[in-house]
C-alpha positions as a Markdown table, in Angstrom:
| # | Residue | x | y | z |
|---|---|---|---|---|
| 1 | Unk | -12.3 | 108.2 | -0.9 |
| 2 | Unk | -13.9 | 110.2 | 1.8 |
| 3 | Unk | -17.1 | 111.6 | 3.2 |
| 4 | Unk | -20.1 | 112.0 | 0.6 |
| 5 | Unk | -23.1 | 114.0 | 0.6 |
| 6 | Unk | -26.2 | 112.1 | 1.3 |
| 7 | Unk | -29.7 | 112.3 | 1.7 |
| 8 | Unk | -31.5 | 111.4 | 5.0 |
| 9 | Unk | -33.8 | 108.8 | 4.9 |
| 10 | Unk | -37.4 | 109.9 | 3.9 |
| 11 | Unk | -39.1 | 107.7 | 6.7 |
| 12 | Unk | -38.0 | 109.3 | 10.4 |
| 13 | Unk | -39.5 | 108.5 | 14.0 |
| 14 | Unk | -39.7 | 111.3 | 16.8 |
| 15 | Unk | -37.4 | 110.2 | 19.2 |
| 16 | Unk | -34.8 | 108.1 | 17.1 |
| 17 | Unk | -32.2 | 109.8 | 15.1 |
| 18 | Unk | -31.9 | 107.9 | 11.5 |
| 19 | Unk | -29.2 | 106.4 | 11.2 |
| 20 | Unk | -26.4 | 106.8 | 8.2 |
| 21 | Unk | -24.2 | 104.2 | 8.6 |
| 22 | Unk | -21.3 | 103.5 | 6.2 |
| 23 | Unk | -21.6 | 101.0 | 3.1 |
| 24 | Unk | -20.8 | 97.4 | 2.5 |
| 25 | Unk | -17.6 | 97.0 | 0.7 |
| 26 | Unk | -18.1 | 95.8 | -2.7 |
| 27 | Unk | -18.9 | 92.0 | -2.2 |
| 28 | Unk | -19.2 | 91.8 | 1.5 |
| 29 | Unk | -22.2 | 90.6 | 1.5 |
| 30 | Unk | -21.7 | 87.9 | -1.6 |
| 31 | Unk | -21.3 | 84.7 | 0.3 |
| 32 | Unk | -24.0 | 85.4 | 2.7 |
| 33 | Unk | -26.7 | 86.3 | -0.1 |
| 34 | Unk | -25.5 | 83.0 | -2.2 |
| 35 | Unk | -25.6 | 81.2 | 0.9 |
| 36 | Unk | -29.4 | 81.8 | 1.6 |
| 37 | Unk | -30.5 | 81.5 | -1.9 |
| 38 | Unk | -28.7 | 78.0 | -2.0 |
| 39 | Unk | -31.0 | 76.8 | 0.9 |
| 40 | Unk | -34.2 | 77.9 | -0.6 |
């Protein structure tokens, strides 16, 4: 593992640098997502 190149986003704003933060780990986000789709 180790750096990657990417593309920057295709949507910028003068004055604000985009950001390029690094990914979720695979399944971070699981229990959140089934979480919110359980209350819907």
């Amino acid at each position: 593992a180790g750096p990657i190149t990417a593309i920057l986003p295709v949507i910028t704003f003068p004055g604000r640098a985009p950001r390029m933060d690094p990914i979720p780990a695979v399944g971070q986000h699981t229990d959140a997502v089934l979480n919110e789709l359980r209350t819907r």
